[in-house]
Amino acid sequence: MQGQDADTASVRPACKRLLLAGLALSVLTACASGEGGGHHAPHAGRNVGVLLPLSGANARLGQEMLTATRMAMNTPTAPPLDVHDTAAPGGNAATAAQAAIKAGDGLILGPLTMDETAQAAPVATAAGVPVLAFTSDTSVAQPGVWTLGIAPEQQVRRMVLAARQQGRQHFAAFLPDNRLGHALGQALQQVCEENGLQSPQIMFHDSAQEAITANLKTLSAYDSRAAAVPQPDPAAQPPVAPTPDSAAIDPANPDGAPQAPTPAPETATAPAATPDFPAPPFDALLLGDTGLQLGMIINALALTHVDNTHVQIMGPGLWSAFATKLGALQGAWYAAPDPATRQAFVQQFMASYHHMPTPLADLTYDAAALVKALDQNRPAGSANGYSVQALTRPDGFGGVDGAFGFLDNGRTRRDLAVFQILPNGGGRIVIPPAGRLRRSAN
């Protein structure tokens, strides 16, 4: 052993130093990658996180949306679902998103509301995991976070472009002073600007009938229009027959018995027709009210002579739910999906679960179906197929509610139909969906 002492003495310390250096390098690498602190996700795989309210006040809705998600994924080769309850005690959408990221999910479906999406989005975007949320509030949309709900912007864009094709150039809006009203107003401003139209006149109103009428008179320049209405010429009016003296006695009828009315002579002149009211300073008007307040708007429209003679009235897709009661708005438009495209999904859902699916179930079904399609076409060697390039393909995706697609900035495009309200209520499609995404849609 003494013959080996010199070599052994030199080799052992060297090995020890190398081992310690290697350990130190490993610790530094782990810290740099975040593995030591747990702040970053493991490598994202093909599993799909689902964030929905499965307990609490919205549990029934969340369960039905989850059911539609599983319907779309009901094949052996579909990517596994990793389900998280955003309403779990002590948790919220942010903690649900953190659990999905920690599990290595490659994409997140949900959450449901705007507030929940605002909670989950920072967690997912920091990890580079795409989010397909089910809210229609585009204020939370951003690169990597898309909102699938049918948004006010999509509806307004569809109707403005259709009205422009019919020669409408001057747009205005009379909207409730609430979140929907402001979203519609912002969308109208944006779409008009993008398409070279004049900046629209936009007015928000409260809920009192008197104030609604006064504000609509201002927006429609009612006073100046009323002053311009030609007044009837008194000289052109037929003479008024003198009124018999009530104290006089008719010798042919001294008892004053009721007499049959004397027929008017055939040459009598008919009363002059009321002259047409001049047009307001806009030829397209966007409304946003529903329910009882919409009734007040209808009253104000009649009093201010704003109707489809000169103005294309437009409203939110929410009108489709009660269009049968809107005959007073005949000729008005709203933009919504063609219900015919939904029938196959509805029949499949009812055959399995024996009730009509909620429209929000359409969104979860479509989102899951597109994710399954992307997974099946993922590039060889890739962990998943959920890249931004794949999600934002120009042709978009076919869905229960028609074609839809995503843009890099988080905005969602939809192929909507334009409906017109009929004289007796109800709506009919006057401009059908194209069946594909328009390349010019922005």
XYZ file of C-alpha atoms in Angstrom:
442
model
C 0.000 0.000 0.000
C 2.930 2.316 0.641
C 3.910 2.045 -3.021
C 0.557 3.561 -3.916
C 0.482 6.328 -1.327
C 1.779 9.115 -3.593
C -0.728 8.459 -6.413
C -3.595 7.778 -4.057
C -2.909 10.906 -2.090
C -3.017 13.021 -5.285
C -6.058 11.369 -6.897
C -8.459 11.246 -3.915
C -8.473 15.019 -3.200
C -8.902 15.721 -6.922
C -11.925 13.433 -7.140
C -13.407 14.987 -4.040
C -12.999 18.473 -5.492
C -14.632 17.422 -8.768
C -17.568 15.840 -6.911
C -18.160 18.978 -4.850
C -17.911 21.155 -7.961
C -20.414 18.938 -9.735
C -22.853 19.179 -6.833
C -22.528 22.948 -6.762
C -23.171 23.165 -10.512
C -26.275 21.009 -10.131
C -27.642 23.286 -7.421
C -26.985 26.385 -9.534
C -28.683 24.805 -12.552
C -31.705 23.841 -10.473
C -31.971 27.385 -9.084
C -31.662 28.921 -12.534
C -34.420 26.688 -13.921
C -36.690 27.216 -10.913
C -36.811 23.515 -10.015
C -35.599 24.176 -6.507
C -38.230 26.820 -5.677
C -41.230 25.394 -7.507
C -41.958 28.733 -9.221
C -42.042 27.349 -12.762
C -44.022 24.584 -14.359
C -42.614 21.273 -15.428
C -42.355 20.800 -19.174
C -45.880 21.247 -20.570
C -47.308 18.071 -22.030
C -50.436 17.215 -23.985
C -52.796 17.064 -20.999
C -55.518 19.730 -20.997
C -56.418 21.650 -17.862
C -60.116 22.445 -17.389
C -61.018 25.293 -15.011
C -64.737 25.481 -14.203
C -66.975 26.176 -11.186
C -67.913 22.658 -10.110
C -69.258 23.681 -6.704
C -70.993 26.755 -5.356
C -73.594 28.936 -7.071
C -72.551 28.064 -10.646
C -71.946 24.361 -10.057
C -74.812 23.191 -12.278
C -73.607 25.313 -15.176
C -70.009 24.258 -14.659
C -70.943 20.558 -14.554
C -72.876 20.860 -17.815
C -69.967 22.636 -19.489
C -67.657 19.876 -18.266
C -70.043 17.305 -19.706
C -69.833 18.973 -23.120
C -66.039 19.037 -22.841
C -65.948 15.299 -22.211
C -68.327 14.704 -25.119
C -65.826 16.335 -27.466
C -62.951 14.317 -25.989
C -64.781 10.989 -26.037
C -62.197 9.032 -28.009
C -59.369 6.797 -26.740
C -56.691 8.925 -28.404
C -57.919 12.283 -27.045
C -55.579 14.110 -24.675
C -56.336 13.523 -20.978
C -58.322 16.143 -19.084
C -57.039 17.597 -15.821
C -60.113 19.111 -14.133
C -59.972 21.810 -11.435
C -62.793 23.482 -9.504
C -62.469 27.273 -9.527
C -65.064 27.526 -6.735
C -63.448 25.011 -4.378
C -63.360 26.133 -0.714
C -60.277 28.207 -0.057
C -59.387 28.409 -3.723
C -60.091 30.461 -6.834
C -59.214 30.534 -10.502
C -55.607 31.498 -9.771
C -54.990 28.516 -7.493
C -56.736 26.244 -10.008
C -54.448 27.564 -12.766
C -51.399 27.015 -10.543
C -52.453 23.402 -10.003
C -52.862 22.903 -13.753
C -49.438 24.383 -14.460
C -47.836 22.267 -11.734
C -49.423 19.174 -13.263
C -47.730 19.963 -16.576
C -50.885 20.746 -18.582
C -50.123 22.078 -22.054
C -53.257 24.199 -22.428
C -56.059 25.475 -20.185
C -59.767 25.504 -21.071
C -61.573 28.097 -18.939
C -62.194 29.701 -16.616
C -65.783 30.911 -16.973
C -66.002 34.594 -16.044
C -64.070 37.764 -16.748
C -62.939 38.096 -13.130
C -61.751 34.478 -13.002
C -59.893 34.899 -16.290
C -58.134 37.954 -14.891
C -56.993 35.782 -11.957
C -55.808 32.826 -14.017
C -54.209 34.647 -16.949
C -51.014 35.881 -15.208
C -50.302 32.395 -13.901
C -50.717 30.741 -17.295
C -48.945 33.373 -19.398
C -45.934 33.344 -17.064
C -45.637 29.624 -17.751
C -46.263 30.004 -21.495
C -49.453 27.931 -21.359
C -52.310 29.092 -23.671
C -55.722 29.863 -22.168
C -59.088 29.513 -23.940
C -61.476 31.271 -21.558
C -65.266 31.192 -21.822
C -66.025 34.822 -21.019
C -67.226 37.242 -23.700
C -65.437 40.198 -22.077
C -62.505 40.986 -24.341
C -60.888 43.295 -21.783
C -58.998 40.249 -20.467
C -57.894 39.058 -23.927
C -54.164 39.288 -24.566
C -51.477 37.310 -26.380
C -51.860 33.760 -25.134
C -55.311 34.358 -23.612
C -58.341 34.103 -25.902
C -61.993 34.688 -24.958
C -64.459 32.320 -26.629
C -67.726 33.996 -25.636
C -69.586 35.744 -28.450
C -68.354 39.247 -27.760
C -70.006 42.629 -28.349
C -67.121 43.545 -30.652
C -67.848 40.588 -32.949
C -71.547 41.445 -33.139
C -70.973 45.139 -33.781
C -68.356 44.448 -36.429
C -70.688 42.135 -38.322
C -73.560 44.632 -38.339
C -71.475 47.717 -39.129
C -69.836 46.060 -42.120
C -73.224 44.840 -43.357
C -74.783 48.289 -42.908
C -71.872 49.897 -44.689
C -72.393 47.592 -47.655
C -75.953 48.910 -47.818
C -74.736 52.499 -47.973
C -74.966 53.486 -44.292
C -72.270 55.983 -43.378
C -73.307 57.797 -40.209
C -73.426 55.646 -37.082
C -74.658 56.483 -33.594
C -75.295 54.577 -30.375
C -77.799 55.013 -27.541
C -76.648 52.650 -24.838
C -77.212 51.748 -21.190
C -74.606 53.073 -18.793
C -73.348 49.638 -17.778
C -70.594 47.206 -18.708
C -72.386 45.881 -21.801
C -73.265 49.376 -22.989
C -69.688 50.581 -22.710
C -68.366 47.459 -24.453
C -70.761 48.049 -27.347
C -69.821 51.714 -27.542
C -66.115 50.958 -27.533
C -66.612 48.354 -30.237
C -68.573 50.769 -32.443
C -65.881 53.432 -32.068
C -63.158 50.934 -32.933
C -64.891 49.370 -35.931
C -65.818 52.747 -37.426
C -62.238 53.944 -37.042
C -60.786 50.798 -38.609
C -63.088 51.102 -41.618
C -62.647 54.793 -42.348
C -66.102 55.816 -41.145
C -66.915 59.020 -39.300
C -66.540 58.869 -35.549
C -69.920 57.729 -34.204
C -72.121 59.749 -31.878
C -72.372 57.729 -28.652
C -74.653 58.574 -25.744
C -75.193 56.598 -22.525
C -78.452 56.836 -20.615
C -79.861 55.977 -17.208
C -83.020 54.002 -16.459
C -85.699 56.714 -16.129
C -88.202 57.072 -18.980
C -88.193 60.882 -18.885
C -84.398 61.044 -19.042
C -84.248 58.400 -21.790
C -86.658 60.372 -23.968
C -84.870 63.677 -23.322
C -81.472 62.159 -24.145
C -82.725 60.519 -27.330
C -84.245 63.852 -28.396
C -80.799 65.394 -27.997
C -79.010 62.601 -29.872
C -81.525 62.661 -32.729
C -81.687 66.487 -32.952
C -85.411 66.243 -32.372
C -86.122 69.951 -31.805
C -84.505 71.126 -35.056
C -86.170 68.316 -36.974
C -89.565 69.138 -35.480
C -89.114 72.798 -36.421
C -88.464 71.760 -40.010
C -91.720 69.822 -40.349
C -93.997 71.735 -42.783
C -97.073 73.046 -41.006
C -100.502 72.542 -42.620
C -101.873 75.583 -44.500
C -105.070 76.683 -42.702
C -106.462 78.047 -45.989
C -106.219 74.597 -47.508
C -108.310 72.999 -44.785
C -112.000 72.215 -45.476
C -114.498 74.555 -43.798
C -115.785 73.366 -40.469
C -119.552 72.957 -40.337
C -121.188 75.210 -37.747
C -122.098 73.548 -34.501
C -125.879 73.549 -33.900
C -127.096 75.607 -30.976
C -127.676 73.180 -28.171
C -130.670 75.202 -26.986
C -132.460 75.160 -30.349
C -135.266 72.645 -30.967
C -135.377 70.651 -34.157
C -138.966 70.866 -35.351
C -138.600 67.508 -37.076
C -137.492 65.901 -33.825
C -138.887 67.905 -30.920
C -138.216 65.181 -28.323
C -134.459 65.056 -29.219
C -134.522 61.346 -29.998
C -131.230 59.927 -31.299
C -130.979 60.063 -35.063
C -129.015 57.956 -37.466
C -125.913 59.826 -38.654
C -126.224 61.516 -42.027
C -123.772 60.057 -44.534
C -120.994 62.408 -45.515
C -121.132 63.694 -49.071
C -118.903 61.806 -51.444
C -117.124 65.023 -52.338
C -115.911 65.642 -48.773
C -112.192 66.406 -48.514
C -110.068 63.914 -46.478
C -107.851 65.305 -43.691
C -104.350 66.201 -44.797
C -101.694 63.521 -44.070
C -99.074 64.232 -41.404
C -95.866 65.345 -43.149
C -92.823 63.066 -42.837
C -90.413 63.895 -40.023
C -86.918 64.760 -41.290
C -84.237 62.111 -40.795
C -81.991 62.276 -37.713
C -78.273 63.030 -38.157
C -77.427 59.310 -38.364
C -78.587 56.461 -40.589
C -77.651 53.566 -38.268
C -78.318 53.426 -34.526
C -76.892 50.855 -32.110
C -78.927 49.982 -29.012
C -77.939 47.801 -26.070
C -80.904 47.528 -23.728
C -82.915 44.435 -22.855
C -85.933 43.705 -20.674
C -88.200 46.425 -19.322
C -85.703 49.163 -20.104
C -85.841 48.220 -23.784
C -89.567 48.988 -23.623
C -88.687 52.520 -22.511
C -86.294 52.839 -25.432
C -89.033 51.725 -27.849
C -91.351 54.411 -26.420
C -88.661 57.056 -26.850
C -87.943 55.972 -30.435
C -91.615 56.470 -31.314
C -91.803 59.875 -29.618
C -88.656 61.117 -31.361
C -89.614 59.731 -34.795
C -86.548 57.483 -35.078
C -87.598 54.429 -37.081
C -86.615 52.196 -39.954
C -87.806 54.734 -42.517
C -84.439 56.472 -42.290
C -82.409 54.493 -39.732
C -81.095 50.953 -39.517
C -81.549 50.071 -35.856
C -79.122 47.464 -34.481
C -78.989 45.634 -31.167
C -77.121 42.964 -29.198
C -77.363 39.257 -29.878
C -79.144 38.941 -26.529
C -82.281 40.019 -28.411
C -82.441 36.578 -30.001
C -83.706 35.125 -26.692
C -86.895 37.217 -26.796
C -87.156 38.356 -30.415
C -90.764 37.112 -30.556
C -91.699 40.054 -28.281
C -89.924 42.720 -30.326
C -92.401 43.382 -33.129
C -92.288 47.104 -32.258
C -88.675 47.060 -33.492
C -89.499 45.514 -36.847
C -86.643 45.848 -39.292
C -84.005 46.073 -36.549
C -80.921 43.858 -36.733
C -78.968 41.721 -34.320
C -75.980 39.466 -35.030
C -75.829 35.909 -33.702
C -74.861 32.382 -34.754
C -77.127 30.572 -37.179
C -79.088 28.140 -34.953
C -79.098 25.554 -37.735
C -75.373 24.931 -37.226
C -76.075 23.882 -33.635
C -78.652 21.210 -34.317
C -76.338 18.211 -34.590
C -74.710 19.034 -31.252
C -78.090 19.603 -29.594
C -79.416 16.257 -30.836
C -76.301 14.423 -29.667
C -76.428 16.082 -26.262
C -80.150 15.444 -25.763
C -79.809 11.819 -26.788
C -77.300 11.297 -23.993
C -78.537 13.660 -21.272
C -82.227 14.257 -22.114
C -82.273 18.045 -21.900
C -81.289 21.029 -24.014
C -77.683 22.135 -23.521
C -77.013 25.684 -22.405
C -75.392 27.896 -25.067
C -72.267 28.029 -22.897
C -71.908 24.285 -23.412
C -71.346 25.091 -27.086
C -68.190 26.965 -26.152
C -66.664 24.180 -24.089
C -67.499 21.584 -26.730
C -65.912 23.687 -29.479
C -62.824 24.450 -27.401
C -62.281 20.791 -26.538
C -62.882 19.679 -30.127
C -60.305 22.075 -31.527
C -57.752 21.040 -28.879
C -58.299 17.397 -29.759
C -57.784 18.223 -33.443
C -54.558 20.086 -32.698
C -53.306 17.189 -30.581
C -53.972 14.709 -33.360
C -51.957 16.873 -35.768
C -49.100 17.773 -33.457
C -45.689 17.809 -35.152
C -43.526 14.746 -34.702
C -41.358 15.033 -31.627
C -43.447 17.817 -30.093
C -44.819 17.496 -26.584
C -48.164 18.869 -27.764
C -49.819 20.636 -30.673
C -50.939 23.764 -28.816
C -48.513 26.282 -30.292
C -49.616 29.836 -30.999
C -49.029 29.182 -34.693
C -51.411 26.220 -34.625
C -54.041 28.074 -32.573
C -53.990 31.129 -34.841
C -54.175 29.385 -38.193
C -55.834 31.764 -40.703
C -58.727 29.480 -41.621
C -59.732 29.034 -37.989
C -61.926 26.162 -36.873
C -65.423 24.875 -37.493
C -67.665 24.925 -34.461
C -71.133 24.324 -33.078
C -71.855 28.054 -33.455
C -70.109 28.446 -36.795
C -66.543 29.169 -37.860
C -64.244 30.921 -35.403
C -60.558 31.647 -35.083
C -57.916 33.383 -33.003
C -55.555 36.282 -33.657
C -52.090 36.740 -32.168
C -53.256 39.614 -29.955
C -55.855 37.496 -28.136
C -58.876 38.584 -30.141
C -61.343 36.019 -31.475
C -63.102 36.136 -34.829
C -66.548 34.668 -35.495
C -68.699 34.073 -38.544
C -72.102 35.420 -37.474
C -75.422 35.817 -39.256
C -77.438 39.042 -39.292
C -81.061 38.660 -38.200
C -83.932 41.067 -38.859
C -86.909 41.417 -36.529
C -90.241 40.687 -38.202
C -93.407 42.839 -37.895
C -95.061 40.337 -35.554
C -91.869 39.542 -33.676
C -89.289 36.862 -34.185
C -86.169 37.075 -36.298
C -85.148 35.801 -39.690
C -81.708 35.664 -41.238
C -81.260 38.403 -43.824
C -77.483 38.056 -44.184
C -76.297 34.475 -43.651
C -72.898 33.538 -42.256
C -70.229 33.040 -44.877
C -69.442 29.521 -43.677
C -65.808 30.503 -43.248
C -63.761 33.268 -41.684
C -63.376 36.377 -43.787
C -59.758 37.191 -44.459
C -60.610 40.903 -44.128
C -62.016 40.494 -40.607
C -59.747 42.248 -38.150
